[in-house]
Amino acid sequence: MERAQRVMPGGVNSPVRSFRGVGGTPPFFASARGPYLVDLDGNRYLDMVLAYGPLILGHLPEAVVAALRGQLTRAEALGGPSELEVELAEEVARRMPAVEMLRLTSSGTEAAMGAVRLARAATGRDLILKFDGCYHGHADSLLAAAGSGLATLAIPGSPGVPPGTVADTLVASFNDLEGVAELFARQGERVAAVIVEPVAGNMGVVPPEPGFLAGLRTLSSEYGALLILDEVMTGFRVARGGAQQRYGITPDLTCLGKVIGGGLPVGAFGGRAALMGQLAPAGPVYHAGTLSGNPLAVTAGLATLRELDSPLPYQRLEEMGARLEEGMSSAGRRLGVPIRVNRVGSMLTFFFSEAAVRDYASARAGDLARFSAVHRGLLERGVFWPPSQFEAGFLSLAHTDLDLDRLLEAFSDALAAAA
Ligand code: HOZ
């Protein structure tokens, strides 16, 4: 870590990895396989971070490795269109009917940037409405009241973001439909888009309450604003067709990332053909990227999606998630520790709180010191949990029932030691 800190700010390339949210220093990893990570000292950890979400099949799944090996004999980058990109767009459209057309990027940040620009251009309006604690990457206009690393490090906003850039960003509370209705009543005619993580994952996992997403859909349509679902975390994770399938919501635009790249850098945004057709070169709205649609990254994404092409993997993820939720909650009950386990499918967060966690304020009100102590205890017991109260824990299809037994035992012991 000392060596890393000499050449990289904070020793890391993304702030939540620094462990500042929980104290201590991060292990440096050397290799990974299935649900396990191995650090430079040879210690093995059960991986509940999974690269912050992409690795839904675990590390180095056979199907993805074989596809990548094949692609490596053909091309690593092309600088021209390939059939692979078309196949990926078709696979996405089969799973998400609202995504008739897709534009590939290299990260979720770029996907959200592109979607917001397109929404503003298509509506001729400037205002964006986002939610406190939701995170849509680190583009300037979306760094208002953001979750993930900003929440972890308690950074209210970032220096270097001119006030004018966020002046057009309105912020409401997650799950507060009335608040959104009030904002719309005041400025609805100026709102280009509502952007939301359908299941918040960057303030820890916070599920949408019944009616919240449907209400956003109705309000957006009523005022002529677009609804952007940021499914970077939830896309192909909480259901074959993402959160839009799970909750029955049809967005105007969808942002994707993580699972769609199968562990390699891919993001995407998509929607109705009439909207997407406004993007350059078909239309005037600019978006570009040297490695957008990179054949290796697209190959990993395609191979991953094809492994997820039936309800079965999702049933398995759901069962494991339910077991984890129940096991963690009952450990809290047994030890008399107030705990709330928020879960949707295979994404989950434990909060040390009496009250339900339904928005950013309630997520922050939990006992963060206890979270840090339990995180430390898990790490000492060979479990790598996200080093922040404000990141989601993930399960993969590589996790076994035995892994869950071990995890629940470690959790119970870590909780007892921290109580
Ligand atoms: N924005 C990512 C998930 N919330 C963090 C990823 C990372 O730090 O690696």
Short mmCIF file of C-alpha atoms and ligand atoms in Angstrom, two decimals:
data_model
loop_
_atom_site.label_atom_id
_atom_site.label_comp_id
_atom_site.label_asym_id
_atom_site.label_seq_id
_atom_site.Cartn_x
_atom_site.Cartn_y
_atom_site.Cartn_z
CA MET A 1 0.00 0.00 0.00
CA GLU A 2 2.86 2.40 0.79
CA ARG A 3 4.36 1.71 -2.63
CA ALA A 4 0.95 2.17 -4.26
CA GLN A 5 0.39 5.47 -2.45
CA ARG A 6 3.60 6.85 -3.91
CA VAL A 7 2.35 6.41 -7.46
CA MET A 8 -1.47 6.43 -7.23
CA PRO A 9 -3.73 8.88 -5.32
CA GLY A 10 -4.69 7.09 -2.11
CA GLY A 11 -3.04 3.96 -3.50
CA VAL A 12 -6.13 3.02 -5.53
CA ASN A 13 -7.87 3.61 -8.81
CA SER A 14 -11.37 3.98 -7.37
CA PRO A 15 -11.94 5.50 -3.93
CA VAL A 16 -14.12 2.88 -2.24
CA ARG A 17 -11.29 0.38 -2.67
CA SER A 18 -9.09 2.38 -0.31
CA PHE A 19 -10.85 1.01 2.82
CA ARG A 20 -11.06 4.53 4.24
CA GLY A 21 -14.75 3.95 4.88
CA VAL A 22 -13.98 1.05 7.24
CA GLY A 23 -10.40 1.75 8.36
CA GLY A 24 -7.32 -0.36 7.69
CA THR A 25 -5.81 -1.01 4.29
CA PRO A 26 -7.09 -3.21 1.49
CA PRO A 27 -5.57 -6.57 0.64
CA PHE A 28 -3.81 -6.50 -2.73
CA PHE A 29 -5.14 -9.31 -4.86
CA ALA A 30 -3.10 -11.62 -7.04
CA SER A 31 -5.66 -14.00 -8.52
CA ALA A 32 -9.23 -15.19 -8.38
CA ARG A 33 -11.32 -18.22 -9.30
CA GLY A 34 -14.99 -19.06 -8.83
CA PRO A 35 -16.21 -17.25 -5.70
CA TYR A 36 -12.69 -16.81 -4.27
CA LEU A 37 -9.98 -14.16 -4.31
CA VAL A 38 -6.35 -14.75 -3.34
CA ASP A 39 -4.16 -11.93 -2.04
CA LEU A 40 -0.41 -11.38 -2.49
CA ASP A 41 0.29 -13.24 0.76
CA GLY A 42 -1.67 -16.26 -0.43
CA ASN A 43 -4.73 -15.66 1.81
CA ARG A 44 -8.01 -16.79 0.30
CA TYR A 45 -11.24 -14.78 0.64
CA LEU A 46 -14.82 -15.58 -0.21
CA ASP A 47 -15.64 -12.76 -2.63
CA MET A 48 -18.87 -10.89 -1.92
CA VAL A 49 -17.77 -7.83 -3.91
CA LEU A 50 -17.43 -9.55 -7.30
CA ALA A 51 -15.76 -6.50 -8.83
CA TYR A 52 -18.70 -4.40 -7.56
CA GLY A 53 -21.26 -6.42 -9.45
CA PRO A 54 -20.16 -7.61 -12.90
CA LEU A 55 -19.08 -11.14 -11.98
CA ILE A 56 -22.49 -12.78 -11.73
CA LEU A 57 -20.94 -16.10 -12.86
CA GLY A 58 -18.01 -15.78 -10.45
CA HIS A 59 -14.36 -15.41 -11.47
CA LEU A 60 -13.09 -16.95 -14.71
CA PRO A 61 -16.21 -18.92 -15.66
CA GLU A 62 -15.44 -21.56 -18.28
CA ALA A 63 -17.84 -20.21 -20.91
CA VAL A 64 -16.40 -16.69 -20.72
CA VAL A 65 -12.78 -17.86 -20.66
CA ALA A 66 -13.33 -20.11 -23.69
CA ALA A 67 -15.04 -17.29 -25.63
CA LEU A 68 -12.23 -14.88 -24.77
CA ARG A 69 -9.55 -17.38 -25.78
CA GLY A 70 -11.29 -17.77 -29.14
CA GLN A 71 -11.61 -14.01 -29.63
CA LEU A 72 -7.93 -13.50 -28.74
CA THR A 73 -7.01 -15.52 -31.80
CA ARG A 74 -9.12 -13.20 -33.98
CA ALA A 75 -8.79 -9.57 -32.79
CA GLU A 76 -8.33 -7.47 -29.66
CA ALA A 77 -9.57 -4.14 -31.06
CA LEU A 78 -10.94 -3.27 -34.45
CA GLY A 79 -11.71 0.42 -34.90
CA GLY A 80 -14.62 -0.65 -37.09
CA PRO A 81 -17.95 -2.34 -36.49
CA SER A 82 -18.11 -6.07 -35.80
CA GLU A 83 -20.88 -8.65 -35.83
CA LEU A 84 -20.29 -9.14 -32.09
CA GLU A 85 -21.66 -5.67 -31.32
CA VAL A 86 -24.81 -6.42 -33.32
CA GLU A 87 -25.25 -9.71 -31.47
CA LEU A 88 -24.92 -8.02 -28.10
CA ALA A 89 -27.48 -5.35 -29.02
CA GLU A 90 -29.85 -8.11 -30.21
CA GLU A 91 -29.35 -10.13 -27.01
CA VAL A 92 -30.14 -7.06 -24.90
CA ALA A 93 -33.26 -6.25 -26.95
CA ARG A 94 -34.50 -9.82 -26.48
CA ARG A 95 -34.28 -9.39 -22.72
CA MET A 96 -35.36 -5.74 -22.50
CA PRO A 97 -38.02 -4.90 -25.09
CA ALA A 98 -37.74 -1.21 -24.16
CA VAL A 99 -34.18 -1.23 -25.51
CA GLU A 100 -34.86 -1.37 -29.23
CA MET A 101 -31.50 0.21 -29.98
CA LEU A 102 -28.28 0.22 -28.00
CA ARG A 103 -25.12 2.34 -27.96
CA LEU A 104 -22.08 0.69 -26.34
CA THR A 105 -19.65 2.58 -24.13
CA SER A 106 -16.71 1.48 -22.00
CA SER A 107 -18.21 2.29 -18.57
CA GLY A 108 -21.44 2.95 -16.73
CA THR A 109 -20.38 6.56 -16.21
CA GLU A 110 -20.28 7.12 -19.96
CA ALA A 111 -23.62 5.37 -20.37
CA ALA A 112 -25.32 7.74 -17.91
CA MET A 113 -23.60 10.78 -19.48
CA GLY A 114 -24.84 9.75 -22.91
CA ALA A 115 -28.38 9.02 -21.75
CA VAL A 116 -28.67 12.39 -20.01
CA ARG A 117 -27.36 14.27 -23.05
CA LEU A 118 -29.78 12.45 -25.31
CA ALA A 119 -32.70 13.14 -22.95
CA ARG A 120 -31.87 16.84 -22.87
CA ALA A 121 -31.54 17.00 -26.64
CA ALA A 122 -34.74 15.04 -27.28
CA THR A 123 -36.87 17.14 -24.92
CA GLY A 124 -35.16 20.49 -25.49
CA ARG A 125 -35.09 20.89 -21.70
CA ASP A 126 -32.20 21.23 -19.25
CA LEU A 127 -33.29 20.00 -15.82
CA ILE A 128 -32.49 16.52 -14.58
CA LEU A 129 -34.11 15.02 -11.51
CA LYS A 130 -32.04 12.53 -9.53
CA PHE A 131 -32.28 10.98 -6.07
CA ASP A 132 -30.27 11.59 -2.95
CA GLY A 133 -27.73 8.75 -2.53
CA CYS A 134 -28.23 7.37 -6.05
CA TYR A 135 -25.03 7.21 -8.07
CA HIS A 136 -24.86 7.43 -11.84
CA GLY A 137 -21.11 7.55 -12.34
CA HIS A 138 -18.85 10.53 -11.94
CA ALA A 139 -20.00 12.88 -14.70
CA ASP A 140 -20.18 16.47 -13.41
CA SER A 141 -23.92 17.03 -13.66
CA LEU A 142 -24.68 13.78 -11.84
CA LEU A 143 -22.34 14.37 -8.89
CA ALA A 144 -25.02 16.12 -6.84
CA ALA A 145 -25.90 14.28 -3.61
CA ALA A 146 -24.36 11.10 -5.00
CA GLY A 147 -23.81 7.75 -3.30
CA SER A 148 -20.98 5.20 -3.73
CA GLY A 149 -17.51 6.69 -3.08
CA LEU A 150 -18.91 10.14 -2.22
CA ALA A 151 -21.16 8.61 0.42
CA THR A 152 -18.35 6.37 1.68
CA LEU A 153 -15.95 9.26 2.13
CA ALA A 154 -18.68 11.73 3.18
CA ILE A 155 -17.88 14.06 0.26
CA PRO A 156 -20.97 16.24 -0.28
CA GLY A 157 -19.95 17.13 -3.81
CA SER A 158 -16.67 17.42 -5.63
CA PRO A 159 -14.39 20.42 -6.04
CA GLY A 160 -13.87 20.91 -9.74
CA VAL A 161 -17.58 20.61 -10.50
CA PRO A 162 -18.66 24.17 -11.41
CA PRO A 163 -21.86 25.16 -9.55
CA GLY A 164 -23.43 25.90 -12.93
CA THR A 165 -23.02 22.28 -13.95
CA VAL A 166 -25.14 20.94 -11.11
CA ALA A 167 -27.52 23.92 -11.11
CA ASP A 168 -29.70 22.02 -13.55
CA THR A 169 -29.82 18.91 -11.34
CA LEU A 170 -32.78 18.64 -8.97
CA VAL A 171 -32.51 16.20 -6.07
CA ALA A 172 -35.40 14.33 -4.43
CA SER A 173 -35.48 11.61 -1.77
CA PHE A 174 -35.60 7.98 -2.92
CA ASN A 175 -39.03 6.43 -2.27
CA ASP A 176 -40.60 9.87 -1.72
CA LEU A 177 -43.11 10.09 -4.55
CA GLU A 178 -44.86 13.06 -2.97
CA GLY A 179 -41.62 15.04 -2.98
CA VAL A 180 -41.16 14.22 -6.66
CA ALA A 181 -44.74 15.28 -7.41
CA GLU A 182 -44.10 18.61 -5.68
CA LEU A 183 -40.92 19.20 -7.70
CA PHE A 184 -42.81 18.39 -10.88
CA ALA A 185 -45.67 20.69 -9.92
CA ARG A 186 -43.18 23.55 -9.58
CA GLN A 187 -40.79 22.88 -12.47
CA GLY A 188 -42.14 19.84 -14.35
CA GLU A 189 -42.29 21.61 -17.71
CA ARG A 190 -38.52 22.17 -17.52
CA VAL A 191 -37.52 18.62 -16.57
CA ALA A 192 -35.80 16.66 -19.33
CA ALA A 193 -35.50 13.41 -17.41
CA VAL A 194 -35.84 11.60 -14.13
CA ILE A 195 -32.84 9.32 -13.64
CA VAL A 196 -33.05 6.63 -10.99
CA GLU A 197 -31.42 3.38 -9.91
CA PRO A 198 -34.58 1.23 -9.83
CA VAL A 199 -33.05 -0.61 -6.88
CA ALA A 200 -30.65 1.80 -5.22
CA GLY A 201 -27.31 0.08 -4.79
CA ASN A 202 -24.92 2.91 -4.09
CA MET A 203 -26.31 3.90 -0.67
CA GLY A 204 -26.26 0.22 0.17
CA VAL A 205 -29.20 -1.71 -1.26
CA VAL A 206 -32.49 0.15 -0.92
CA PRO A 207 -35.45 -1.44 -2.74
CA PRO A 208 -38.15 0.71 -4.31
CA GLU A 209 -41.35 0.73 -2.29
CA PRO A 210 -44.51 -0.47 -4.04
CA GLY A 211 -45.75 2.22 -6.40
CA PHE A 212 -42.59 4.35 -6.35
CA LEU A 213 -41.24 3.38 -9.78
CA ALA A 214 -44.72 3.26 -11.32
CA GLY A 215 -45.35 6.73 -9.88
CA LEU A 216 -42.13 8.05 -11.45
CA ARG A 217 -43.25 6.56 -14.77
CA THR A 218 -46.63 8.28 -14.55
CA LEU A 219 -45.29 11.67 -13.44
CA SER A 220 -42.57 11.69 -16.11
CA SER A 221 -45.06 10.90 -18.88
CA GLU A 222 -47.54 13.45 -17.57
CA TYR A 223 -44.98 16.25 -17.75
CA GLY A 224 -43.30 15.13 -20.98
CA ALA A 225 -40.05 14.18 -19.23
CA LEU A 226 -38.15 10.96 -19.97
CA LEU A 227 -37.63 8.21 -17.42
CA ILE A 228 -34.07 6.88 -17.37
CA LEU A 229 -33.58 3.66 -15.44
CA ASP A 230 -29.95 3.32 -14.44
CA GLU A 231 -29.63 -0.45 -14.51
CA VAL A 232 -25.84 -0.51 -14.36
CA MET A 233 -26.09 -2.54 -11.18
CA THR A 234 -29.47 -4.25 -11.63
CA GLY A 235 -29.35 -5.03 -15.37
CA PHE A 236 -29.37 -8.82 -15.94
CA ARG A 237 -28.77 -9.25 -12.20
CA VAL A 238 -32.13 -8.92 -10.48
CA ALA A 239 -33.95 -10.69 -13.34
CA ARG A 240 -33.19 -11.86 -16.88
CA GLY A 241 -34.66 -8.57 -18.10
CA GLY A 242 -33.33 -6.46 -15.22
CA ALA A 243 -35.31 -4.37 -12.75
CA GLN A 244 -37.58 -3.15 -15.55
CA GLN A 245 -38.83 -6.71 -15.92
CA ARG A 246 -38.92 -7.41 -12.19
CA TYR A 247 -41.02 -4.31 -11.45
CA GLY A 248 -42.90 -4.10 -14.75
CA ILE A 249 -41.72 -0.59 -15.68
CA THR A 250 -41.07 0.58 -19.23
CA PRO A 251 -38.37 3.24 -19.21
CA ASP A 252 -37.62 5.65 -22.06
CA LEU A 253 -33.88 5.07 -21.69
CA THR A 254 -31.87 2.41 -19.87
CA CYS A 255 -28.25 2.60 -18.70
CA LEU A 256 -26.29 -0.63 -18.48
CA GLY A 257 -22.86 -1.70 -17.24
CA LYS A 258 -21.27 -4.34 -15.00
CA VAL A 259 -22.92 -7.70 -15.97
CA ILE A 260 -23.18 -6.67 -19.63
CA GLY A 261 -19.36 -6.72 -19.75
CA GLY A 262 -18.88 -9.99 -17.87
CA GLY A 263 -15.89 -8.50 -15.99
CA LEU A 264 -14.47 -6.48 -18.85
CA PRO A 265 -15.14 -2.76 -19.30
CA VAL A 266 -18.51 -2.32 -21.02
CA GLY A 267 -21.36 0.12 -20.52
CA ALA A 268 -24.34 0.84 -22.73
CA PHE A 269 -27.42 2.96 -23.03
CA GLY A 270 -30.49 2.25 -25.08
CA GLY A 271 -34.15 2.83 -25.66
CA ARG A 272 -36.80 3.36 -28.31
CA ALA A 273 -35.49 3.50 -31.87
CA ALA A 274 -36.99 6.95 -32.42
CA LEU A 275 -35.04 8.32 -29.44
CA MET A 276 -31.79 6.48 -30.05
CA GLY A 277 -31.92 7.49 -33.73
CA GLN A 278 -31.11 11.03 -32.60
CA LEU A 279 -27.57 9.92 -31.69
CA ALA A 280 -24.70 10.65 -34.08
CA PRO A 281 -24.19 9.61 -36.82
CA ALA A 282 -27.89 8.85 -37.35
CA GLY A 283 -28.76 12.18 -35.69
CA PRO A 284 -27.02 15.24 -34.23
CA VAL A 285 -26.52 14.22 -30.56
CA TYR A 286 -22.86 13.45 -30.08
CA HIS A 287 -21.43 10.46 -28.30
CA ALA A 288 -18.23 8.55 -29.12
CA GLY A 289 -15.53 6.28 -27.69
CA THR A 290 -12.32 4.74 -29.06
CA LEU A 291 -12.90 1.38 -27.36
CA SER A 292 -16.73 1.42 -27.42
CA GLY A 293 -17.79 -2.04 -28.60
CA ASN A 294 -14.33 -3.49 -28.02
CA PRO A 295 -14.46 -7.10 -29.28
CA LEU A 296 -12.91 -8.67 -26.18
CA ALA A 297 -15.22 -6.82 -23.82
CA VAL A 298 -18.27 -7.56 -25.97
CA THR A 299 -17.28 -11.24 -26.18
CA ALA A 300 -17.15 -11.51 -22.38
CA GLY A 301 -20.52 -9.78 -22.10
CA LEU A 302 -22.16 -11.98 -24.72
CA ALA A 303 -20.85 -15.18 -23.16
CA THR A 304 -22.10 -14.03 -19.75
CA LEU A 305 -25.58 -13.13 -21.00
CA ARG A 306 -25.88 -16.46 -22.80
CA GLU A 307 -25.20 -18.29 -19.52
CA LEU A 308 -28.09 -16.35 -18.01
CA ASP A 309 -30.64 -17.15 -20.67
CA SER A 310 -33.28 -18.92 -18.58
CA PRO A 311 -35.14 -18.39 -15.30
CA LEU A 312 -33.01 -21.08 -13.58
CA PRO A 313 -29.92 -19.02 -12.74
CA TYR A 314 -32.14 -16.32 -11.31
CA GLN A 315 -34.03 -18.83 -9.16
CA ARG A 316 -30.73 -20.06 -7.75
CA LEU A 317 -29.53 -16.48 -7.06
CA GLU A 318 -32.85 -15.69 -5.40
CA GLU A 319 -32.68 -18.78 -3.16
CA MET A 320 -29.14 -17.99 -2.07
CA GLY A 321 -30.02 -14.34 -1.46
CA ALA A 322 -33.03 -15.30 0.65
CA ARG A 323 -30.91 -17.68 2.72
CA LEU A 324 -28.31 -15.00 3.33
CA GLU A 325 -30.94 -12.43 4.27
CA GLU A 326 -32.60 -14.78 6.72
CA GLY A 327 -29.29 -16.01 8.19
CA MET A 328 -27.96 -12.49 8.76
CA SER A 329 -31.23 -11.23 10.21
CA SER A 330 -31.48 -14.16 12.62
CA ALA A 331 -27.85 -13.69 13.73
CA GLY A 332 -28.80 -10.12 14.65
CA ARG A 333 -31.92 -11.28 16.52
CA ARG A 334 -29.94 -13.96 18.41
CA LEU A 335 -27.32 -11.46 19.51
CA GLY A 336 -29.78 -8.67 20.23
CA VAL A 337 -28.21 -6.42 17.58
CA PRO A 338 -30.65 -4.24 15.63
CA ILE A 339 -30.14 -5.19 12.02
CA ARG A 340 -31.92 -4.52 8.76
CA VAL A 341 -31.00 -6.65 5.78
CA ASN A 342 -32.11 -5.04 2.52
CA ARG A 343 -32.10 -7.39 -0.44
CA VAL A 344 -33.31 -7.68 -4.00
CA GLY A 345 -32.34 -11.00 -5.59
CA SER A 346 -28.59 -11.42 -5.32
CA MET A 347 -27.75 -7.90 -4.14
CA LEU A 348 -27.86 -7.24 -0.45
CA THR A 349 -26.74 -4.89 2.35
CA PHE A 350 -26.87 -5.21 6.12
CA PHE A 351 -27.48 -2.02 8.10
CA PHE A 352 -27.27 -1.75 11.87
CA SER A 353 -30.46 0.13 12.43
CA GLU A 354 -33.75 -0.19 14.34
CA ALA A 355 -35.62 1.67 11.63
CA ALA A 356 -36.31 0.51 8.10
CA VAL A 357 -33.74 1.77 5.58
CA ARG A 358 -35.75 3.32 2.73
CA ASP A 359 -33.69 6.31 1.58
CA TYR A 360 -30.27 7.92 1.91
CA ALA A 361 -31.07 9.61 5.25
CA SER A 362 -32.07 6.30 6.87
CA ALA A 363 -29.06 4.54 5.28
CA ARG A 364 -26.73 7.09 6.87
CA ALA A 365 -28.47 6.86 10.23
CA GLY A 366 -27.30 3.27 10.75
CA ASP A 367 -24.41 2.40 13.09
CA LEU A 368 -21.41 2.92 10.79
CA ALA A 369 -18.87 2.08 13.51
CA ARG A 370 -20.47 -1.32 13.96
CA PHE A 371 -20.47 -1.84 10.20
CA SER A 372 -16.71 -1.17 10.13
CA ALA A 373 -16.09 -3.57 13.02
CA VAL A 374 -18.13 -6.34 11.36
CA HIS A 375 -16.40 -5.68 8.04
CA ARG A 376 -13.03 -6.11 9.77
CA GLY A 377 -14.24 -9.27 11.48
CA LEU A 378 -15.41 -10.72 8.16
CA LEU A 379 -12.09 -9.94 6.51
CA GLU A 380 -10.19 -11.62 9.36
CA ARG A 381 -12.42 -14.66 8.81
CA GLY A 382 -11.72 -14.80 5.09
CA VAL A 383 -14.73 -12.95 3.69
CA PHE A 384 -14.26 -9.97 1.37
CA TRP A 385 -17.36 -7.77 1.85
CA PRO A 386 -17.58 -4.30 0.18
CA PRO A 387 -15.58 -1.90 2.34
CA SER A 388 -18.42 0.57 2.63
CA GLN A 389 -21.88 0.71 4.15
CA PHE A 390 -22.88 2.37 0.89
CA GLU A 391 -21.99 -0.39 -1.56
CA ALA A 392 -23.97 -3.56 -2.27
CA GLY A 393 -22.80 -7.09 -1.49
CA PHE A 394 -23.28 -9.53 -4.38
CA LEU A 395 -23.73 -13.26 -4.93
CA SER A 396 -22.65 -15.23 -7.98
CA LEU A 397 -23.63 -18.54 -9.49
CA ALA A 398 -20.21 -19.82 -8.43
CA HIS A 399 -21.13 -19.53 -4.75
CA THR A 400 -22.12 -22.86 -3.21
CA ASP A 401 -24.31 -23.71 -0.24
CA LEU A 402 -21.15 -24.51 1.65
CA ASP A 403 -19.81 -21.02 0.91
CA LEU A 404 -23.01 -19.58 2.36
CA ASP A 405 -22.65 -21.74 5.50
CA ARG A 406 -19.12 -20.42 5.96
CA LEU A 407 -20.19 -16.87 5.32
CA LEU A 408 -23.06 -17.01 7.81
CA GLU A 409 -20.79 -18.54 10.45
CA ALA A 410 -18.20 -15.80 9.85
CA PHE A 411 -20.93 -13.16 9.98
CA SER A 412 -22.30 -14.47 13.26
CA ASP A 413 -18.84 -14.60 14.83
CA ALA A 414 -17.87 -11.15 13.52
CA LEU A 415 -21.14 -9.73 14.83
CA ALA A 416 -20.66 -11.31 18.25
CA ALA A 417 -17.10 -9.97 18.42
CA ALA A 418 -18.28 -6.48 17.45
CA ALA A 419 -21.39 -6.41 19.69
N1 HOZ B 1 -18.99 2.76 -8.65
C1 HOZ B 1 -18.69 1.46 -8.25
C2 HOZ B 1 -19.79 0.76 -7.59
N2 HOZ B 1 -20.64 1.49 -6.81
C3 HOZ B 1 -17.43 1.40 -7.43
C4 HOZ B 1 -16.50 0.55 -8.17
C5 HOZ B 1 -15.08 0.49 -7.63
O1 HOZ B 1 -14.71 1.26 -6.80
O2 HOZ B 1 -14.38 -0.36 -8.10
#
